[in-house]
Coordinates of C-alpha atoms and ligand atoms in Angstrom, one line a residue:
M17 CA -33.1 17.9 3.8
K18 CA -29.6 17.5 2.4
S19 CA -29.5 13.9 3.6
I20 CA -32.8 13.1 1.9
I21 CA -31.5 14.5 -1.3
A22 CA -28.2 12.5 -0.8
A23 CA -30.2 9.3 -0.1
A24 CA -32.3 9.8 -3.2
A25 CA -29.2 10.5 -5.2
A26 CA -27.6 7.4 -3.8
L27 CA -30.7 5.3 -4.7
M28 CA -30.6 6.6 -8.2
L29 CA -26.9 5.9 -8.6
T30 CA -27.2 2.4 -7.3
G31 CA -29.9 1.8 -9.9
G32 CA -32.9 1.7 -7.5
V33 CA -35.0 4.1 -9.5
F34 CA -33.9 4.6 -13.0
A35 CA -31.3 2.1 -14.1
Q36 CA -32.1 -1.5 -14.6
D37 CA -31.7 -3.4 -11.3
T38 CA -30.2 -6.5 -12.7
F39 CA -27.5 -7.2 -15.2
E40 CA -27.2 -10.7 -16.5
I41 CA -23.7 -11.9 -17.2
E42 CA -23.6 -13.9 -20.5
P43 CA -24.0 -17.6 -19.5
A44 CA -20.7 -18.6 -21.2
Q45 CA -18.8 -15.9 -19.4
A46 CA -20.4 -16.8 -16.1
A47 CA -19.5 -20.5 -16.6
T48 CA -15.9 -19.6 -17.4
A49 CA -15.7 -17.3 -14.4
D50 CA -16.9 -20.2 -12.2
V51 CA -14.2 -22.5 -13.7
L52 CA -11.5 -19.9 -13.0
V53 CA -12.6 -19.3 -9.4
N54 CA -12.4 -23.0 -8.7
Q55 CA -9.0 -23.3 -10.4
A56 CA -7.8 -20.4 -8.3
L57 CA -8.9 -22.0 -5.1
D58 CA -7.0 -25.2 -6.0
S59 CA -3.9 -23.4 -7.4
D60 CA -0.7 -22.8 -5.5
L61 CA 0.6 -20.4 -8.2
A62 CA 0.3 -17.3 -6.0
W63 CA 2.1 -19.0 -3.2
S64 CA 4.9 -20.1 -5.5
V65 CA 5.3 -16.5 -6.7
V66 CA 5.5 -14.9 -3.3
E67 CA 7.7 -17.7 -2.0
S68 CA 10.1 -17.1 -4.9
L69 CA 10.1 -13.3 -4.5
T70 CA 10.7 -13.3 -0.8
T71 CA 13.2 -16.1 -0.8
E72 CA 15.2 -15.6 -3.9
V73 CA 15.2 -11.8 -4.1
G74 CA 14.6 -11.0 -0.4
P75 CA 14.1 -7.4 0.9
R76 CA 13.7 -4.9 -1.8
L77 CA 14.3 -1.3 -0.7
A78 CA 13.2 1.3 -3.3
G79 CA 16.0 2.3 -5.6
S80 CA 18.4 -0.3 -4.2
E81 CA 20.3 -3.1 -6.2
A82 CA 17.8 -5.5 -4.5
E83 CA 14.9 -3.7 -6.1
A84 CA 16.7 -3.9 -9.5
R85 CA 17.1 -7.7 -8.9
A86 CA 13.4 -7.8 -8.2
R87 CA 12.6 -6.2 -11.6
A88 CA 14.8 -8.7 -13.3
W89 CA 12.9 -11.4 -11.4
G90 CA 9.6 -10.0 -12.4
E91 CA 10.6 -9.7 -16.1
A92 CA 11.8 -13.3 -16.1
L93 CA 8.6 -14.5 -14.3
G94 CA 6.4 -12.7 -16.9
N95 CA 8.4 -14.3 -19.7
S96 CA 8.2 -17.8 -18.2
L97 CA 4.4 -17.5 -17.9
N98 CA 1.8 -16.8 -20.7
F99 CA 2.0 -13.0 -20.9
D100 CA 2.1 -11.6 -24.4
R101 CA 4.5 -8.7 -23.6
V102 CA 6.7 -7.8 -20.7
A103 CA 8.5 -4.5 -20.3
V104 CA 10.6 -2.8 -17.6
E105 CA 9.8 0.9 -17.6
N106 CA 12.5 2.9 -15.8
F107 CA 12.4 6.2 -13.9
T108 CA 14.8 8.0 -11.7
M109 CA 14.5 8.7 -8.0
P110 CA 16.5 9.9 -5.0
F111 CA 17.9 7.1 -2.9
W112 CA 17.8 6.9 0.8
D113 CA 19.1 4.1 3.0
R114 CA 19.0 3.5 6.7
G115 CA 22.7 2.8 7.2
E116 CA 23.5 1.7 10.7
L117 CA 21.7 2.5 13.9
E118 CA 22.6 2.3 17.6
I119 CA 19.9 3.3 20.0
S120 CA 19.7 2.7 23.7
M121 CA 18.3 4.3 26.9
T122 CA 21.3 5.4 29.0
A123 CA 19.5 6.8 32.0
P124 CA 18.2 5.8 34.5
Y125 CA 20.0 2.6 33.4
N126 CA 21.2 1.0 30.2
L127 CA 18.6 -0.7 28.0
A128 CA 19.1 -1.5 24.3
L129 CA 16.0 -0.2 22.5
H130 CA 14.6 -2.0 19.4
G131 CA 14.5 0.8 16.8
A132 CA 14.6 1.5 13.1
A133 CA 15.3 4.7 11.2
L134 CA 12.3 6.0 9.4
G135 CA 12.6 6.6 5.6
G136 CA 13.9 10.1 5.0
S137 CA 15.7 10.3 8.4
G138 CA 18.9 12.3 8.7
R139 CA 22.0 11.1 10.4
S140 CA 23.7 11.9 13.7
P141 CA 26.3 14.8 13.3
R142 CA 29.5 13.9 11.5
L143 CA 28.5 10.3 11.9
G144 CA 29.2 10.7 15.7
A145 CA 26.8 9.7 18.5
I146 CA 24.2 11.8 20.2
N147 CA 24.0 11.4 24.0
S148 CA 21.2 13.6 25.3
D149 CA 18.5 14.0 27.8
V150 CA 15.0 13.0 26.6
V151 CA 12.0 15.3 26.6
Y152 CA 8.8 13.2 26.7
F153 CA 5.7 14.2 24.7
R154 CA 2.5 12.3 25.3
N155 CA 1.5 12.6 21.7
V156 CA 2.3 14.4 18.5
A157 CA -0.1 17.2 19.3
A158 CA 1.9 18.0 22.4
L159 CA 5.1 18.1 20.3
M160 CA 3.4 20.4 17.7
A161 CA 2.8 22.9 20.5
V162 CA 6.5 23.1 21.4
A163 CA 8.2 26.5 21.2
D164 CA 10.9 27.2 18.6
G165 CA 14.3 26.5 19.9
S166 CA 13.1 24.9 23.1
L167 CA 14.6 21.4 22.5
E168 CA 18.2 22.4 21.9
G169 CA 20.5 19.7 23.0
K170 CA 17.6 17.3 23.7
I171 CA 16.1 14.2 22.1
A172 CA 12.3 14.4 21.7
F173 CA 10.4 11.2 22.4
V174 CA 6.8 11.1 21.1
D175 CA 4.5 8.6 22.7
G176 CA 1.0 8.0 21.4
D177 CA -2.2 6.0 21.8
P178 CA -2.4 2.4 20.6
L179 CA -3.1 1.9 16.9
V180 CA -6.6 0.5 16.9
A181 CA -6.7 -2.7 14.9
T182 CA -9.7 -2.8 12.6
Q183 CA -10.8 -4.8 9.6
T184 CA -10.5 -1.7 7.4
G185 CA -7.2 -0.3 8.7
A186 CA -9.0 2.9 9.8
G187 CA -6.7 3.3 12.8
Y188 CA -3.5 3.8 10.7
G189 CA -4.0 7.4 9.4
P190 CA -4.5 9.0 12.8
A191 CA -1.6 7.0 14.5
N192 CA 0.7 7.7 11.6
Q193 CA 0.9 11.5 12.2
R194 CA 3.7 11.1 14.7
R195 CA 5.8 9.2 12.2
R196 CA 5.0 11.5 9.3
I197 CA 5.3 15.0 10.7
G198 CA 6.7 14.8 14.2
W199 CA 10.2 15.4 13.0
Q200 CA 9.2 18.8 11.5
H201 CA 8.4 20.1 15.0
A202 CA 11.3 18.5 16.7
E203 CA 13.7 20.1 14.2
R204 CA 11.9 23.5 14.5
A205 CA 12.5 23.3 18.2
G206 CA 16.2 22.5 17.7
A207 CA 16.2 18.8 19.0
D208 CA 19.2 16.6 18.3
A209 CA 16.9 13.7 17.3
I210 CA 13.3 12.5 17.5
V211 CA 12.2 9.0 18.6
V212 CA 8.6 8.0 18.1
R213 CA 6.4 5.1 19.3
S214 CA 6.1 2.7 16.4
V215 CA 2.9 2.9 14.3
G216 CA 1.8 -0.7 14.9
S217 CA -0.9 -2.7 16.7
D218 CA 1.4 -5.4 18.1
H219 CA 3.1 -5.9 21.4
H220 CA 6.3 -7.4 20.1
R221 CA 9.7 -5.8 20.4
N222 CA 9.7 -5.0 16.7
P223 CA 10.1 -1.4 15.3
H224 CA 7.8 -0.4 12.5
T225 CA 9.6 1.6 9.8
G226 CA 7.9 3.7 7.1
M227 CA 8.4 7.0 5.3
I228 CA 8.3 10.4 7.0
S229 CA 6.6 13.3 5.1
S230 CA 8.9 15.9 3.5
R231 CA 8.4 19.6 4.3
D232 CA 8.0 21.1 0.8
G233 CA 10.6 18.7 -0.5
E234 CA 13.0 19.1 2.5
W235 CA 13.8 16.0 4.5
A236 CA 14.9 15.6 8.1
R237 CA 18.5 16.7 9.0
I238 CA 18.2 14.9 12.4
P239 CA 17.8 11.2 13.1
V240 CA 14.1 10.1 13.1
I241 CA 13.7 6.8 14.8
A242 CA 10.8 4.5 15.6
I243 CA 11.1 2.2 18.6
S244 CA 9.0 -0.9 19.4
N245 CA 5.7 -0.6 21.4
P246 CA 7.1 -2.4 24.5
D247 CA 10.1 -0.1 24.6
A248 CA 7.8 2.9 24.3
D249 CA 5.7 1.5 27.2
Q250 CA 8.8 1.2 29.3
L251 CA 9.8 4.9 28.6
R252 CA 6.2 6.0 29.4
R253 CA 6.2 4.2 32.8
L254 CA 9.6 5.7 33.7
H255 CA 8.4 9.1 32.7
E256 CA 5.2 8.8 34.7
N257 CA 7.3 7.8 37.7
G258 CA 9.1 11.2 37.3
T259 CA 12.4 9.5 36.3
P260 CA 14.6 11.6 34.0
L261 CA 15.5 9.8 30.8
A262 CA 18.5 9.9 28.5
M263 CA 19.4 8.2 25.2
H264 CA 22.3 7.3 23.0
I265 CA 21.7 7.4 19.3
R266 CA 24.1 6.9 16.4
S267 CA 22.6 6.8 12.9
T268 CA 24.2 6.8 9.5
A269 CA 20.9 7.0 7.6
G270 CA 20.8 9.4 4.6
W271 CA 20.4 10.2 1.0
H272 CA 22.7 9.1 -1.8
G273 CA 21.7 10.9 -5.0
E274 CA 19.7 9.8 -8.0
V275 CA 19.3 6.2 -8.9
T276 CA 17.2 4.2 -11.4
S277 CA 14.0 2.4 -10.4
G278 CA 11.3 1.0 -12.6
N279 CA 7.9 -0.6 -13.0
V280 CA 7.4 -4.1 -14.6
V281 CA 4.5 -4.0 -17.0
M282 CA 3.0 -7.3 -18.2
D283 CA 0.2 -7.6 -20.7
I284 CA -2.2 -10.2 -21.9
V285 CA -3.3 -8.5 -25.1
G286 CA -7.0 -8.3 -25.8
S287 CA -8.5 -10.0 -28.8
E288 CA -11.1 -7.4 -29.8
L289 CA -10.3 -4.3 -27.8
P290 CA -6.5 -4.5 -27.3
D291 CA -6.2 -0.8 -26.6
E292 CA -8.7 -1.0 -23.6
I293 CA -6.9 -1.9 -20.4
V294 CA -8.0 -3.6 -17.2
L295 CA -5.1 -3.0 -14.8
I296 CA -4.2 -4.9 -11.6
G297 CA -1.0 -4.9 -9.6
G298 CA 1.0 -4.6 -6.5
H299 CA 4.2 -3.0 -5.5
L300 CA 7.6 -4.7 -6.0
D301 CA 9.6 -2.7 -3.5
S302 CA 9.4 -3.4 0.2
W303 CA 11.0 -2.1 3.4
D304 CA 14.3 -3.7 4.0
I305 CA 13.9 -5.0 7.6
G306 CA 11.6 -7.9 6.6
T307 CA 11.2 -9.8 3.3
G308 CA 8.1 -7.9 2.2
A309 CA 5.8 -10.9 2.1
I310 CA 2.5 -9.2 3.2
D311 CA 3.7 -5.8 2.0
D312 CA 3.5 -6.3 -0.9
G313 CA 4.8 -9.7 -2.2
A314 CA 1.3 -10.9 -1.7
G315 CA -0.2 -8.3 -4.0
I316 CA 2.3 -9.1 -6.7
A317 CA 1.5 -12.8 -6.3
I318 CA -2.2 -12.4 -6.3
S319 CA -2.1 -10.2 -9.5
V320 CA 0.2 -12.4 -11.4
A321 CA -1.6 -15.6 -10.5
A322 CA -5.0 -14.2 -11.4
A323 CA -3.8 -12.9 -14.8
E324 CA -1.9 -16.1 -15.6
L325 CA -5.0 -18.3 -15.0
I326 CA -6.8 -16.1 -17.6
A327 CA -3.8 -16.3 -20.0
R328 CA -4.1 -20.1 -19.9
L329 CA -7.6 -20.1 -21.4
P330 CA -7.9 -21.1 -25.0
E331 CA -8.9 -17.6 -26.0
R332 CA -7.6 -14.2 -25.2
P333 CA -10.0 -11.9 -23.3
R334 CA -11.7 -9.1 -25.3
R335 CA -9.7 -6.3 -23.5
T336 CA -6.1 -6.2 -22.5
I337 CA -5.3 -7.3 -19.0
R338 CA -2.3 -5.5 -17.6
V339 CA -0.3 -6.5 -14.4
V340 CA 1.9 -3.7 -13.1
M341 CA 4.6 -4.4 -10.5
F342 CA 5.1 -0.9 -9.3
G343 CA 8.5 0.3 -8.1
A344 CA 9.2 2.6 -5.2
E345 CA 5.8 2.7 -3.6
E346 CA 7.0 2.9 0.0
V347 CA 8.9 6.1 -0.5
G348 CA 6.1 8.1 -2.0
L349 CA 4.3 6.3 -4.9
L350 CA 7.1 7.1 -7.2
G351 CA 6.4 4.2 -9.6
A352 CA 2.7 5.0 -9.7
R353 CA 3.4 8.6 -10.5
A354 CA 5.9 7.6 -13.2
Y355 CA 3.4 5.1 -14.7
A356 CA 0.7 7.8 -14.8
E357 CA 3.1 10.2 -16.6
Q358 CA 4.6 7.7 -19.0
H359 CA 1.1 6.3 -19.9
A360 CA -0.7 9.7 -19.8
D361 CA -1.9 9.3 -23.4
E362 CA -3.2 5.9 -22.7
L363 CA -5.0 6.6 -19.4
P364 CA -8.3 7.4 -21.0
N365 CA -8.2 3.8 -22.3
H366 CA -7.8 2.3 -18.8
V367 CA -11.3 1.0 -18.3
L368 CA -10.8 -0.3 -14.7
A369 CA -7.9 -0.4 -12.3
T370 CA -7.2 -1.8 -8.8
E371 CA -4.2 -2.8 -6.7
S372 CA -3.8 -5.4 -3.9
D373 CA -1.7 -3.8 -1.2
F374 CA -3.2 -4.6 2.2
G375 CA -1.6 -7.9 3.1
A376 CA -2.8 -11.4 2.4
G377 CA -5.9 -11.6 4.6
R378 CA -9.2 -12.9 3.1
I379 CA -11.2 -10.4 1.0
W380 CA -14.5 -9.5 2.7
Q381 CA -15.8 -6.6 0.6
F382 CA -15.9 -5.4 -3.0
V383 CA -16.2 -1.6 -3.5
S384 CA -16.1 0.4 -6.6
N385 CA -15.9 3.8 -8.1
V386 CA -17.3 3.4 -11.6
D387 CA -19.8 5.3 -13.7
A388 CA -23.3 4.9 -12.2
A389 CA -24.6 3.3 -15.4
A390 CA -22.0 0.5 -15.0
N391 CA -22.9 -0.2 -11.4
P392 CA -25.4 -3.0 -12.2
A393 CA -22.6 -4.8 -14.0
I394 CA -20.3 -4.4 -11.0
D395 CA -23.1 -5.7 -8.8
A396 CA -23.3 -8.7 -11.1
I397 CA -19.6 -9.4 -10.6
G398 CA -20.2 -9.0 -6.9
R399 CA -22.7 -11.8 -7.1
V400 CA -20.1 -14.1 -8.7
M401 CA -17.8 -13.3 -5.7
A402 CA -20.5 -13.8 -3.0
P403 CA -19.8 -17.5 -2.5
L404 CA -16.2 -16.6 -1.6
G405 CA -17.6 -14.7 1.4
I406 CA -17.4 -11.3 -0.2
L407 CA -19.9 -8.6 0.4
R408 CA -20.8 -6.0 -2.2
G409 CA -20.0 -2.6 -0.7
G410 CA -20.9 0.7 -2.3
N411 CA -20.1 2.4 -5.5
E412 CA -18.4 5.8 -5.2
D413 CA -16.6 4.2 -2.3
G414 CA -13.4 3.1 -4.1
E415 CA -10.4 2.3 -1.9
S416 CA -8.4 0.8 -4.7
G417 CA -4.8 0.8 -3.6
P418 CA -2.1 3.5 -3.2
D419 CA -0.5 3.0 -6.6
I420 CA -3.9 3.5 -8.3
I421 CA -4.3 7.0 -6.9
P422 CA -2.5 8.9 -9.7
M423 CA -4.6 7.1 -12.2
A424 CA -7.8 7.7 -10.3
M425 CA -7.0 11.4 -10.1
N426 CA -6.9 11.3 -13.9
G427 CA -10.4 9.8 -14.1
V428 CA -9.7 6.1 -14.4
P429 CA -12.5 4.0 -12.8
T430 CA -11.5 1.9 -9.9
V431 CA -12.6 -1.0 -7.8
G432 CA -11.3 -2.3 -4.5
L433 CA -11.2 -5.8 -3.0
S434 CA -11.0 -5.1 0.8
Q435 CA -8.8 -7.5 2.7
D436 CA -9.3 -8.3 6.4
G437 CA -6.7 -6.0 8.0
M438 CA -7.1 -7.0 11.7
D439 CA -3.5 -8.2 12.0
Y440 CA -2.0 -6.2 9.2
F441 CA -0.5 -3.5 11.4
N442 CA 1.0 -6.2 13.7
L443 CA 3.4 -7.0 10.9
H444 CA 3.4 -4.0 8.6
H445 CA 7.0 -2.6 8.0
T446 CA 8.5 -4.8 10.7
P447 CA 11.2 -7.6 10.6
D448 CA 8.2 -9.9 11.1
D449 CA 6.8 -9.3 7.5
T450 CA 7.9 -12.7 6.3
L451 CA 6.4 -15.5 4.2
D452 CA 5.2 -17.7 7.1
K453 CA 2.6 -15.0 8.0
I454 CA 0.7 -15.7 4.8
D455 CA -2.2 -18.2 5.0
P456 CA -2.1 -20.1 1.7
D457 CA -5.9 -20.6 1.8
A458 CA -6.6 -16.9 2.3
L459 CA -4.1 -16.1 -0.5
A460 CA -6.0 -18.5 -2.9
Q461 CA -9.3 -16.8 -1.9
N462 CA -7.8 -13.5 -3.0
V463 CA -6.7 -15.0 -6.4
A464 CA -10.2 -16.4 -6.9
A465 CA -11.8 -13.0 -6.3
Y466 CA -9.4 -11.3 -8.6
V467 CA -9.6 -13.8 -11.4
A468 CA -13.4 -13.4 -11.4
L469 CA -13.2 -9.7 -11.4
V470 CA -10.6 -9.3 -14.0
Y471 CA -11.9 -12.0 -16.4
L472 CA -15.4 -10.5 -16.3
A473 CA -14.3 -6.9 -16.5
A474 CA -12.1 -7.7 -19.5
N475 CA -14.9 -9.5 -21.4
M476 CA -18.2 -7.8 -20.5
D477 CA -19.7 -5.5 -23.0
V478 CA -19.8 -2.7 -20.4
D479 CA -17.9 0.6 -20.1
F480 CA -17.0 1.5 -16.5
R481 CA -15.8 5.0 -17.5
T482 CA -17.9 8.1 -16.9
P483 CA -18.6 10.1 -20.0
A484 CA -17.5 13.7 -19.4
E485 CA -21.0 15.2 -19.7
A486 CA -22.4 12.8 -17.1
S487 CA -19.9 13.8 -14.5
D488 CA -20.8 17.4 -15.0
V489 CA -24.5 16.6 -14.3
E490 CA -23.6 14.7 -11.2
E491 CA -21.5 17.6 -9.9
N492 CA -24.5 20.0 -10.4
A493 CA -26.8 17.6 -8.6
A494 CA -24.4 17.4 -5.7
E495 CA -24.2 21.1 -5.4
Q496 CA -27.9 21.5 -4.7
Ligands
LIG507 ZN1 2.3 -1.6 0.5
LIG508 ZN1 4.2 -0.4 3.1

């Protein structure tokens, strides 16, 4: 019964029963959108942007001097293009860096392991080395069952199942638990260090870094290291042969007090409704072991290029288009949280928001989370994107990028342009996240989709926001 009600509600929300089925984009706007799409497909602007960022700035660890250089780069870029105002908005954050790492298997024989400290990792004691026997755990659930104090003087190694590569990235969340919370159980059990199988779908000898989760604001006191999948395979085979394992670890990772980070905010000011904002963006920081091309130089490049093509039109759009280069995403969405706080008064004027942060693969789907009454207009934008090979996904289905979460939680409508993620977790957070992994044609397809979306959203006479009363009605309906 419930599913019938849900199906009927979904039909109503998608306009099947009450709302008008079709929304006609004004012919002049549709024509301009087509011109912009074709310009985007022919343009190498996004490629130039990501090439410049990854080559001239390089890796951009959150809170580092490199991230500061990236902000200066972003500000200069915005000023060299046709944006009307460019601002750097600072915030403070705690700074962690990985320092130096030695990691090797020392029994049954010596083998250098390819590892990387995870963000938030502690260091080895007094900067000395740990030389300890290894206790093998088949997965993080096995580690979570370990008794308090039972790993004293040991190194915990947490294996796991392969990260299943999918178009949507659905395999990441489950696989990521060992990276995020494994250390909390290793530390509770008294281990000297924890080593985890990298959260990645590749079979190269690359470690995948990434942040651990804090425990109520507390970070790991012990080293927390990810090793490459082939190294983890080797340890598993030895363990399954009944061979005792030992490791050597020396890590100088740790925290270094409060530093300044920031967001770069670049506006094309609307001609009729300058206070209403259509926001797109990516994150400027990257992990430091690659050059942050797919994560997330591509998202920065796609956003800047789409906005710049619109800024080159003879007339400004009706609404303001805002590109945000978020700082410090990798270490906990710190730039996104700072943006939502610093712009709290303005959030009700954000009519639509989205972020590109899933690599540089082709976009295959367009999802949204907008007011039901605006859904026919979103469907119409979807029809403009259809020739680019993009399916219209559902409304109330809005994966819209991590840095959009704090805004979405404050009621900002969102859309998402889903990129093909089949190879994303081969490269994600590895030394292999470099410019050559980006396909220029796929990058241009991304810009084409964004330029259509942003141009139309900024010009259509449609409000994507949900009036307060309407959301109450929906909530009551959902409860029945
Ligand atoms: Zn990212
Ligand atoms: Zn990332």
